[in-house]
Amino acid sequence: MNIPYYGFLAGLPVWSTILLGAALLLGVIFVGAPLWLTTVAITALAFAFGLPWWGWVLLVPPLTVLLLPPLRRALLSNRLLQLMRSSGFLPAISDTEREAIAAGTVWLDGELFSGKPDLARLATADYPDLSDEERAFLDGPVEEVCRMTDDWRVHQERDLPPEVWDYLKKERFFGLIIGKQFGGLGLSPTANSAVVTKLTSRSMPLAITVMVPNSLGPAELLSHYGTEAQKQRWLPALATGDEIPCFALTEPGAGSDAGAIRSTGVVFRAEDGTLMLRLSWNKRYITLAAVASVLGLAFQLHDPDNLLGKGPQPGITCALIPTSTKGVVLGRRHDPMGVPFYNCPTTGAAVVGPLEDAIIGGAAGAGRGWQMLMECLAAGRGISRPATAVGGAQLVARAVGAYAAVRQQFGLPIGRFEGIEEPLARIAGANYLMEASRRYVCGALDAGQKPAVVTAIAKYNTTEIWRSVINDGMDVLGGAAISRGPRNLLANSYAGTPICITVEGANILTRTLMIFGQGAIRCHPYAFREIDAIARNDQHAFDRSFWPHVGHVVRNSVRALLLGLTRGRLTWSPVPGAAGRHWRRLNWASAEFALLADVAMGALGGDLKRKEKITGRFADWFSWLFLASATLRRFEAEGRRNEDLPLLHWSLDTAFARMQQAREGLFDNLRLPVLGHALRWPGGLWARLNPFGKGPTDATGQGAARTLLQPGSQRDRLTQRIHVPNDPHSALGRLEHALQLCSDAEPVLKKLKDAVRQGRLPKARPAQLLDQACEGGILSEAERRLVQDAETARSEAIAVDSFTLDEYLRSSEQGASELAGSR
Ligand SMILES: Cc1cc2nc3c(=O)[nH]c(=O)nc-3n(C[C@H](O)[C@H](O)[C@H](O)COP(=O)(O)OP(=O)(O)OC[C@H]3O[C@@H](n4cnc5c(N)ncnc54)[C@H](O)[C@@H]3O)c2cc1C
């Protein structure tokens, strides 16, 4: 073959030259060079290769069309736009969907969706901690209310004790998010989350009672959208707990699809000319409603006489109604899995109030309710539920680790058996990554971000991981987790787990519709702009987003190919050391995710929305990309501690294995027009031959599990957000006490074993050798006492509660009669 080429290429063999040229071109595309630069590179290569005249004829016209916008629009973009409009290729988006998608901001999710994430940005994103004032609140009133609350008693008496309610009000627990100018504590999202985390570790009803007034509800809506008069009227009283709020959105026919609410508010003019509202509703599952003095309400506003000038149906609106208003019906309760917090239905018929007072934001807020709710949910979803999940998981880690260390079989702690090591490793690793995600997301919220997709990822994944952590915890504790009573640390949390899964966006829907469905449009660098341009028939806007999108797909194809071939090694890590390989794999996984997402969106268009098994797998892949970066960020923020390497590796190996599972599922199940088999066979085979990861090794799991079995600073750091009682007679305190003593006694037991091995003592259980060992001078008196104390503490720690028949019947009768009394 005789290709004429010039300059420095002269003299090189033809195939080397072709390879060199291809490498240069791929390199230019790999780094994401703009179209003009890529064109220059192509032209230069063509020239260097001495492209014949007919090659130039083929090359120049398309490049010219692509580079000149007026020509490109006239010849290509406008036609494509019309084709897409007439074929109905892209999803029709309803107004409520549009507002949900537009709510909030795009944060690091945009990086991960791009296929070319800025790793340095991920590695240095905000990771703030508490201020001194916030820490003092955590160490003071939060610790104190934990000490005051006995979860068993709360469950028996089916309410928090009066002194706890009073203390919560006195210390302004109901005003965590209310600004200081209104008498609240004005805590940051990080601190709000830390409070809920700690309270959860003590008692779920306590945490929920504090959490609800501080999440999506009257205080938050008023702070952002209330009129000055409304803020002055309500916020100081909400901060002190003089007013107790609830927020009612859910109805029998509108749960996950909250936009379908049927409750109504009708605008009318009173005789004195004041604008009034007449409200009717039927709501259910409303937390705190039975004890609320002010009811936040979402309803469809009707204005038949157009008194507000917004048409007859202004849309979903939020209002505040004092529960003492005539027509408000409260009082009944639901029983959410036996967890004793107030959760209730409420109805109202022809409840009348002045419109300017009632509607949040006054008349200007009419019809803005959905937008308000979506904006607040975009941020709030990242706080309460992840905090609940982390608080519960840290308690499991602490309690289960201690139990596995002190409970023995065949003279060995059960935590040393490989079968138990597996769930312990999962508990430890999950804790490391859940806390990483909680802090990472709160850092964004502290900085004023409202990342809707990231908070959905945080809510869905932390609550699902929590569900597996509590299951593992129950298994390791065995009968001790099942036998209810004051000593049981897990049973109540286990029962309450489905609550976290269902509220603030039920998990199935959050996974399949929000994380990827919403994410694909919101986080994608071009999709939302394209859909918007098509909907508005805006030719310029379409042209400005469509062609960069094509370039984006070409770049990600090259990146996915090259990073796949090198398993990420073609890229750099933003940090040195052991985490580097994970960062590089993250880059690779992001490139392939972005490419496959574009292929699916391009081939399926609006149909993708209905293929929830596919969107669910994309959501998993995207979620684990995010959780992996959060965990890597934690490792950096905490100074790359060597002792944390097993936890880091366990978390990242798990993350890549979960991405791989989603990847294989996608290749197996994506049924795409035209591309179908090409994608399934070579793509699926390639994915299996070249996996992102296979999960943690047994050795990594062992390292992770061992972090829970020893008292010390690493275990303390892993569980640092929870309340650990000092009282050795409390449930967790008893385990802690036993763990410390058993750990202190280990060297003494080793002395005994050595003496047996040397024949200085007979073969027997350690407890039977103590006297002889003391008499023989092998142990001191203090050492003998230590072993005896450790054995006593060990027996105490593994004991479970039992009741006389009378006590047993009384406790169930008490619950039943209080339930009957509340009807
Ligand atoms: C203890 C508790 C406290 C609550 N507190 C409040 C409160 O204070 N205020 C308030 O307004 N509400 C509250 N809720 C209501 C809560 O927000 C709803 O339960 C939730 O929105 C789900 O609605 P639903 O129960 O009607 O389930 P449904 O909407 O009937 O959903 C049932 C299942 O279907 C799934 N699903 C629904 N649609 C889709 C879809 N398109 N694709 C895939 N899956 C789908 C859901 O994920 C879920 O798994 C509370 C609920 C509970 C249980």
CSV table of C-alpha atoms in Angstrom, one decimal, residues 126-490:
chain,number,residue,atom,x,y,z
A,126,ASP,CA,-17.3,20.7,50.7
A,127,TYR,CA,-17.2,18.3,53.6
A,128,PRO,CA,-18.1,20.6,56.5
A,129,ASP,CA,-18.5,19.6,60.2
A,130,LEU,CA,-20.4,21.2,63.0
A,131,SER,CA,-19.7,24.7,64.3
A,132,ASP,CA,-18.7,25.0,68.0
A,133,GLU,CA,-22.2,26.2,68.9
A,134,GLU,CA,-23.8,23.3,67.0
A,135,ARG,CA,-21.5,20.8,68.7
A,136,ALA,CA,-22.4,22.3,72.1
A,137,PHE,CA,-26.1,21.6,71.3
A,138,LEU,CA,-25.3,18.1,70.3
A,139,ASP,CA,-23.2,17.4,73.4
A,140,GLY,CA,-25.6,19.2,75.7
A,141,PRO,CA,-29.4,19.2,75.1
A,142,VAL,CA,-29.3,16.3,72.5
A,143,GLU,CA,-27.3,14.1,74.8
A,144,GLU,CA,-29.6,15.0,77.7
A,145,VAL,CA,-32.8,14.2,76.0
A,146,CYS,CA,-31.4,10.9,74.9
A,147,ARG,CA,-30.5,10.2,78.6
A,148,MET,CA,-34.1,11.2,79.5
A,149,THR,CA,-35.7,8.9,77.0
A,150,ASP,CA,-36.2,5.2,77.6
A,151,ASP,CA,-37.3,3.6,74.3
A,152,TRP,CA,-38.9,0.6,75.9
A,153,ARG,CA,-41.0,2.8,78.2
A,154,VAL,CA,-42.0,5.0,75.2
A,155,HIS,CA,-43.2,1.8,73.4
A,156,GLN,CA,-45.0,0.6,76.5
A,157,GLU,CA,-46.7,3.9,77.3
A,158,ARG,CA,-47.2,4.7,73.6
A,159,ASP,CA,-45.9,8.2,73.9
A,160,LEU,CA,-42.9,10.2,74.9
A,161,PRO,CA,-43.1,11.0,78.6
A,162,PRO,CA,-44.4,14.5,79.5
A,163,GLU,CA,-41.0,15.6,80.8
A,164,VAL,CA,-39.4,14.8,77.4
A,165,TRP,CA,-42.1,16.7,75.5
A,166,ASP,CA,-41.5,19.7,77.9
A,167,TYR,CA,-37.7,19.4,77.5
A,168,LEU,CA,-38.0,19.3,73.7
A,169,LYS,CA,-40.0,22.5,73.7
A,170,LYS,CA,-37.8,24.2,76.3
A,171,GLU,CA,-34.6,23.5,74.3
A,172,ARG,CA,-36.3,24.5,71.0
A,173,PHE,CA,-36.0,21.2,69.4
A,174,PHE,CA,-39.0,22.1,67.3
A,175,GLY,CA,-37.2,25.1,65.9
A,176,LEU,CA,-33.9,23.6,64.7
A,177,ILE,CA,-34.4,25.0,61.2
A,178,ILE,CA,-36.1,28.3,62.2
A,179,GLY,CA,-33.9,31.3,62.0
A,180,LYS,CA,-32.5,32.8,65.2
A,181,GLN,CA,-34.3,36.1,64.5
A,182,PHE,CA,-37.5,34.2,65.1
A,183,GLY,CA,-36.3,32.4,68.2
A,184,GLY,CA,-35.2,29.2,66.5
A,185,LEU,CA,-31.8,27.6,66.6
A,186,GLY,CA,-31.0,28.2,62.9
A,187,LEU,CA,-29.0,25.0,62.6
A,188,SER,CA,-27.2,24.1,59.3
A,189,PRO,CA,-28.5,21.0,57.4
A,190,THR,CA,-25.3,19.2,58.7
A,191,ALA,CA,-26.3,19.9,62.3
A,192,ASN,CA,-30.0,19.2,61.8
A,193,SER,CA,-29.0,15.9,60.3
A,194,ALA,CA,-26.6,15.2,63.2
A,195,VAL,CA,-29.3,15.8,65.8
A,196,VAL,CA,-31.7,13.4,64.0
A,197,THR,CA,-29.0,10.8,63.7
A,198,LYS,CA,-28.3,10.9,67.4
A,199,LEU,CA,-31.9,10.9,68.5
A,200,THR,CA,-32.6,7.9,66.2
A,201,SER,CA,-29.9,5.9,67.9
A,202,ARG,CA,-31.8,6.3,71.1
A,203,SER,CA,-35.5,6.1,70.1
A,204,MET,CA,-37.2,6.2,66.8
A,205,PRO,CA,-40.4,7.9,68.1
A,206,LEU,CA,-38.2,10.6,69.7
A,207,ALA,CA,-36.4,11.2,66.4
A,208,ILE,CA,-39.6,11.3,64.4
A,209,THR,CA,-41.3,13.7,66.8
A,210,VAL,CA,-38.4,16.1,66.4
A,211,MET,CA,-37.7,15.5,62.7
A,212,VAL,CA,-41.1,16.2,61.3
A,213,PRO,CA,-41.5,19.8,62.4
A,214,ASN,CA,-38.0,20.4,61.1
A,215,SER,CA,-38.5,18.8,57.6
A,216,LEU,CA,-41.0,19.6,54.9
A,217,GLY,CA,-43.8,21.4,56.7
A,218,PRO,CA,-45.1,24.8,58.0
A,219,ALA,CA,-41.7,26.0,59.4
A,220,GLU,CA,-39.8,25.4,56.3
A,221,LEU,CA,-42.4,26.6,53.9
A,222,LEU,CA,-43.0,29.8,55.9
A,223,SER,CA,-39.2,30.5,56.2
A,224,HIS,CA,-38.9,30.4,52.4
A,225,TYR,CA,-42.2,31.6,51.1
A,226,GLY,CA,-44.2,33.1,53.9
A,227,THR,CA,-45.2,36.8,54.0
A,228,GLU,CA,-43.5,38.8,56.8
A,229,ALA,CA,-46.8,38.9,58.7
A,230,GLN,CA,-47.1,35.1,58.5
A,231,LYS,CA,-43.5,34.6,59.7
A,232,GLN,CA,-44.0,36.9,62.7
A,233,ARG,CA,-47.3,35.2,63.5
A,234,TRP,CA,-46.1,31.6,63.4
A,235,LEU,CA,-42.3,31.1,63.5
A,236,PRO,CA,-41.6,32.3,67.1
A,237,ALA,CA,-44.4,30.1,68.4
A,238,LEU,CA,-43.3,27.1,66.3
A,239,ALA,CA,-39.7,27.5,67.6
A,240,THR,CA,-40.8,27.3,71.2
A,241,GLY,CA,-43.2,24.4,70.6
A,242,ASP,CA,-46.2,26.6,71.7
A,243,GLU,CA,-47.6,25.7,68.3
A,244,ILE,CA,-47.1,22.1,67.1
A,245,PRO,CA,-47.3,21.7,63.3
A,246,CYS,CA,-48.1,19.0,60.9
A,247,PHE,CA,-48.2,18.9,57.1
A,248,ALA,CA,-51.0,17.2,55.2
A,249,LEU,CA,-50.3,16.2,51.6
A,250,THR,CA,-51.2,12.5,51.3
A,251,GLU,CA,-54.8,11.4,50.5
A,252,PRO,CA,-56.4,8.0,49.9
A,253,GLY,CA,-56.1,8.6,46.1
A,254,ALA,CA,-52.9,10.5,46.1
A,255,GLY,CA,-49.8,9.1,47.8
A,256,SER,CA,-46.7,8.8,45.6
A,257,ASP,CA,-48.6,10.6,42.9
A,258,ALA,CA,-49.1,13.6,45.2
A,259,GLY,CA,-49.9,15.8,42.2
A,260,ALA,CA,-53.3,14.0,42.0
A,261,ILE,CA,-54.7,15.5,45.3
A,262,ARG,CA,-58.4,16.1,45.3
A,263,SER,CA,-58.7,18.3,48.4
A,264,THR,CA,-60.1,21.7,47.4
A,265,GLY,CA,-60.0,25.3,48.4
A,266,VAL,CA,-62.5,27.7,46.8
A,267,VAL,CA,-61.9,31.5,46.8
A,268,PHE,CA,-64.8,33.7,47.6
A,269,ARG,CA,-65.4,37.3,48.8
A,270,ALA,CA,-66.9,37.8,52.2
A,271,GLU,CA,-69.6,40.4,52.8
A,272,ASP,CA,-67.0,42.9,54.1
A,273,GLY,CA,-65.0,42.5,50.8
A,274,THR,CA,-62.2,40.3,52.3
A,275,LEU,CA,-61.0,37.4,50.2
A,276,MET,CA,-61.7,34.1,51.9
A,277,LEU,CA,-61.0,30.4,51.3
A,278,ARG,CA,-63.4,27.5,51.8
A,279,LEU,CA,-61.4,24.3,52.3
A,280,SER,CA,-62.4,20.6,52.2
A,281,TRP,CA,-60.0,17.7,52.6
A,282,ASN,CA,-59.6,14.1,53.3
A,283,LYS,CA,-56.0,13.3,54.3
A,284,ARG,CA,-54.2,10.3,55.8
A,285,TYR,CA,-50.9,9.2,57.4
A,286,ILE,CA,-50.3,12.7,58.7
A,287,THR,CA,-47.5,12.7,61.3
A,288,LEU,CA,-48.3,14.7,64.5
A,289,ALA,CA,-51.8,15.7,63.3
A,290,ALA,CA,-53.6,14.5,66.4
A,291,VAL,CA,-51.5,16.8,68.6
A,292,ALA,CA,-51.0,19.6,66.0
A,293,SER,CA,-52.3,23.1,66.7
A,294,VAL,CA,-51.6,24.2,63.1
A,295,LEU,CA,-52.2,22.2,60.0
A,296,GLY,CA,-50.3,22.7,56.8
A,297,LEU,CA,-52.5,21.7,53.9
A,298,ALA,CA,-51.9,21.1,50.2
A,299,PHE,CA,-55.0,21.4,48.0
A,300,GLN,CA,-56.3,22.3,44.5
A,301,LEU,CA,-57.2,25.9,44.5
A,302,HIS,CA,-60.4,26.9,42.6
A,303,ASP,CA,-61.2,30.5,41.9
A,304,PRO,CA,-64.4,30.4,39.9
A,305,ASP,CA,-64.8,34.2,39.8
A,306,ASN,CA,-61.1,34.8,39.0
A,307,LEU,CA,-60.8,37.0,42.0
A,308,LEU,CA,-57.1,36.5,42.2
A,309,GLY,CA,-56.6,37.1,38.5
A,310,LYS,CA,-54.9,33.7,38.0
A,311,GLY,CA,-57.7,32.0,36.2
A,312,PRO,CA,-60.3,29.6,37.5
A,313,GLN,CA,-57.8,26.8,38.5
A,314,PRO,CA,-54.6,28.4,39.9
A,315,GLY,CA,-53.4,24.9,40.9
A,316,ILE,CA,-51.9,23.2,43.9
A,317,THR,CA,-51.6,25.6,46.8
A,318,CYS,CA,-50.3,25.3,50.4
A,319,ALA,CA,-52.1,26.9,53.4
A,320,LEU,CA,-51.9,27.0,57.2
A,321,ILE,CA,-55.1,26.3,59.2
A,322,PRO,CA,-55.3,26.5,63.0
A,323,THR,CA,-56.7,23.2,64.1
A,324,SER,CA,-59.1,24.9,66.4
A,325,THR,CA,-60.9,26.2,63.3
A,326,LYS,CA,-64.5,25.0,63.0
A,327,GLY,CA,-64.8,22.0,60.7
A,328,VAL,CA,-61.3,20.6,61.2
A,329,VAL,CA,-61.6,16.9,62.3
A,330,LEU,CA,-58.6,15.3,64.1
A,331,GLY,CA,-58.3,12.8,66.8
A,332,ARG,CA,-58.1,9.4,65.2
A,333,ARG,CA,-54.7,7.6,64.9
A,334,HIS,CA,-53.0,5.1,62.6
A,335,ASP,CA,-50.7,2.6,64.2
A,336,PRO,CA,-47.5,2.7,62.1
A,337,MET,CA,-45.9,-0.7,62.8
A,338,GLY,CA,-46.4,-0.2,66.5
A,339,VAL,CA,-43.9,2.6,66.6
A,340,PRO,CA,-45.7,5.1,69.0
A,341,PHE,CA,-45.6,8.5,67.3
A,342,TYR,CA,-48.6,10.5,66.3
A,343,ASN,CA,-49.7,9.5,62.8
A,344,CYS,CA,-53.3,10.3,61.9
A,345,PRO,CA,-56.0,10.9,59.3
A,346,THR,CA,-57.7,14.3,59.2
A,347,THR,CA,-60.7,15.6,57.4
A,348,GLY,CA,-62.2,19.0,57.0
A,349,ALA,CA,-65.5,20.2,55.5
A,350,ALA,CA,-66.2,23.8,54.5
A,351,VAL,CA,-63.4,25.1,56.7
A,352,VAL,CA,-63.3,28.9,56.2
A,353,GLY,CA,-60.4,31.3,56.7
A,354,PRO,CA,-59.1,34.6,55.4
A,355,LEU,CA,-57.1,33.9,52.2
A,356,GLU,CA,-54.2,36.3,52.8
A,357,ASP,CA,-53.5,34.7,56.3
A,358,ALA,CA,-54.1,31.1,55.2
A,359,ILE,CA,-52.2,30.7,51.9
A,360,ILE,CA,-48.5,30.5,52.4
A,361,GLY,CA,-47.1,33.6,50.7
A,362,GLY,CA,-50.6,35.2,50.7
A,363,ALA,CA,-52.4,35.7,47.4
A,364,ALA,CA,-49.1,35.7,45.6
A,365,GLY,CA,-48.6,32.1,46.8
A,366,ALA,CA,-51.8,30.9,45.2
A,367,GLY,CA,-51.1,28.1,42.7
A,368,ARG,CA,-47.4,27.9,43.7
A,369,GLY,CA,-47.8,25.1,46.1
A,370,TRP,CA,-46.3,22.3,44.0
A,371,GLN,CA,-43.3,24.4,43.2
A,372,MET,CA,-42.8,25.2,46.9
A,373,LEU,CA,-43.1,21.5,47.8
A,374,MET,CA,-40.7,20.3,45.1
A,375,GLU,CA,-38.1,22.9,45.9
A,376,CYS,CA,-38.2,22.1,49.6
A,377,LEU,CA,-38.3,18.3,49.0
A,378,ALA,CA,-35.3,18.6,46.7
A,379,ALA,CA,-33.2,19.6,49.7
A,380,GLY,CA,-35.1,18.1,52.7
A,381,ARG,CA,-35.0,14.5,51.3
A,382,GLY,CA,-31.2,14.6,51.9
A,383,ILE,CA,-31.5,15.3,55.6
A,384,SER,CA,-34.1,13.4,57.6
A,385,ARG,CA,-34.2,9.9,56.2
A,386,PRO,CA,-30.5,9.5,55.6
A,387,ALA,CA,-30.0,10.7,59.2
A,388,THR,CA,-32.4,8.1,60.5
A,389,ALA,CA,-30.8,5.4,58.5
A,390,VAL,CA,-27.3,6.4,59.6
A,391,GLY,CA,-28.3,6.7,63.3
A,392,GLY,CA,-29.9,3.3,63.2
A,393,ALA,CA,-27.0,1.7,61.3
A,394,GLN,CA,-24.4,3.1,63.7
A,395,LEU,CA,-26.4,1.7,66.7
A,396,VAL,CA,-26.4,-1.7,64.9
A,397,ALA,CA,-22.6,-1.5,64.3
A,398,ARG,CA,-21.9,-0.6,67.9
A,399,ALA,CA,-24.3,-3.1,69.5
A,400,VAL,CA,-23.7,-6.0,67.1
A,401,GLY,CA,-19.9,-5.6,67.1
A,402,ALA,CA,-19.9,-5.7,70.9
A,403,TYR,CA,-22.3,-8.6,71.1
A,404,ALA,CA,-20.2,-10.6,68.5
A,405,ALA,CA,-17.1,-9.9,70.6
A,406,VAL,CA,-18.5,-11.0,74.0
A,407,ARG,CA,-20.8,-13.8,72.9
A,408,GLN,CA,-18.6,-17.0,72.7
A,409,GLN,CA,-19.0,-20.4,71.3
A,410,PHE,CA,-16.3,-23.1,71.7
A,411,GLY,CA,-14.3,-20.6,73.7
A,412,LEU,CA,-14.2,-18.1,70.7
A,413,PRO,CA,-16.1,-14.9,70.2
A,414,ILE,CA,-18.7,-15.5,67.5
A,415,GLY,CA,-17.4,-12.5,65.6
A,416,ARG,CA,-14.3,-14.6,64.8
A,417,PHE,CA,-16.3,-17.2,62.9
A,418,GLU,CA,-16.2,-16.6,59.1
A,419,GLY,CA,-20.0,-17.0,58.9
A,420,ILE,CA,-20.5,-14.1,61.2
A,421,GLU,CA,-17.6,-12.1,59.7
A,422,GLU,CA,-19.6,-11.7,56.5
A,423,PRO,CA,-22.6,-9.8,58.0
A,424,LEU,CA,-20.2,-7.9,60.3
A,425,ALA,CA,-18.2,-6.8,57.3
A,426,ARG,CA,-21.4,-5.7,55.5
A,427,ILE,CA,-22.4,-3.7,58.6
A,428,ALA,CA,-19.0,-2.0,59.0
A,429,GLY,CA,-18.6,-1.2,55.4
A,430,ALA,CA,-22.1,0.0,55.0
A,431,ASN,CA,-21.6,2.3,58.0
A,432,TYR,CA,-18.5,3.8,56.5
A,433,LEU,CA,-20.2,4.6,53.2
A,434,MET,CA,-23.6,5.7,54.6
A,435,GLU,CA,-21.9,8.3,56.9
A,436,ALA,CA,-19.8,9.4,54.0
A,437,SER,CA,-22.9,10.0,51.9
A,438,ARG,CA,-24.7,11.8,54.7
A,439,ARG,CA,-21.8,14.2,55.2
A,440,TYR,CA,-21.2,14.7,51.5
A,441,VAL,CA,-24.8,15.6,50.8
A,442,CYS,CA,-25.2,17.8,53.9
A,443,GLY,CA,-22.1,19.6,52.8
A,444,ALA,CA,-23.8,20.5,49.5
A,445,LEU,CA,-27.0,21.6,51.4
A,446,ASP,CA,-24.9,23.7,53.8
A,447,ALA,CA,-23.5,25.5,50.7
A,448,GLY,CA,-27.0,26.3,49.6
A,449,GLN,CA,-27.3,23.6,46.9
A,450,LYS,CA,-30.7,21.9,46.5
A,451,PRO,CA,-29.6,18.9,44.5
A,452,ALA,CA,-32.9,17.1,43.7
A,453,VAL,CA,-31.4,13.9,42.2
A,454,VAL,CA,-28.6,13.6,44.7
A,455,THR,CA,-31.0,13.8,47.6
A,456,ALA,CA,-33.2,11.2,46.0
A,457,ILE,CA,-30.1,9.0,45.7
A,458,ALA,CA,-29.3,9.6,49.3
A,459,LYS,CA,-32.8,8.9,50.6
A,460,TYR,CA,-33.3,5.7,48.5
A,461,ASN,CA,-29.9,4.2,49.0
A,462,THR,CA,-29.3,4.9,52.7
A,463,THR,CA,-32.7,3.6,53.7
A,464,GLU,CA,-32.3,0.5,51.5
A,465,ILE,CA,-28.8,-0.1,52.9
A,466,TRP,CA,-30.2,0.4,56.4
A,467,ARG,CA,-32.8,-2.3,55.7
A,468,SER,CA,-30.0,-4.8,55.0
A,469,VAL,CA,-27.9,-3.6,57.9
A,470,ILE,CA,-30.8,-4.1,60.4
A,471,ASN,CA,-31.4,-7.6,58.9
A,472,ASP,CA,-27.8,-8.5,59.3
A,473,GLY,CA,-27.8,-7.1,62.9
A,474,MET,CA,-30.9,-9.2,63.7
A,475,ASP,CA,-29.2,-12.3,62.4
A,476,VAL,CA,-26.0,-11.9,64.3
A,477,LEU,CA,-27.8,-11.2,67.6
A,478,GLY,CA,-30.1,-14.2,67.0
A,479,GLY,CA,-32.6,-14.7,69.9
A,480,ALA,CA,-31.3,-11.6,71.7
A,481,ALA,CA,-32.7,-9.5,68.9
A,482,ILE,CA,-36.0,-11.3,68.8
A,483,SER,CA,-36.9,-11.3,72.5
A,484,ARG,CA,-38.4,-8.0,73.1
A,485,GLY,CA,-37.9,-6.0,76.4
A,486,PRO,CA,-35.8,-3.2,77.8
A,487,ARG,CA,-32.5,-5.1,76.9
A,488,ASN,CA,-33.4,-5.4,73.2
A,489,LEU,CA,-31.7,-2.7,71.1
A,490,LEU,CA,-32.9,-3.7,67.6
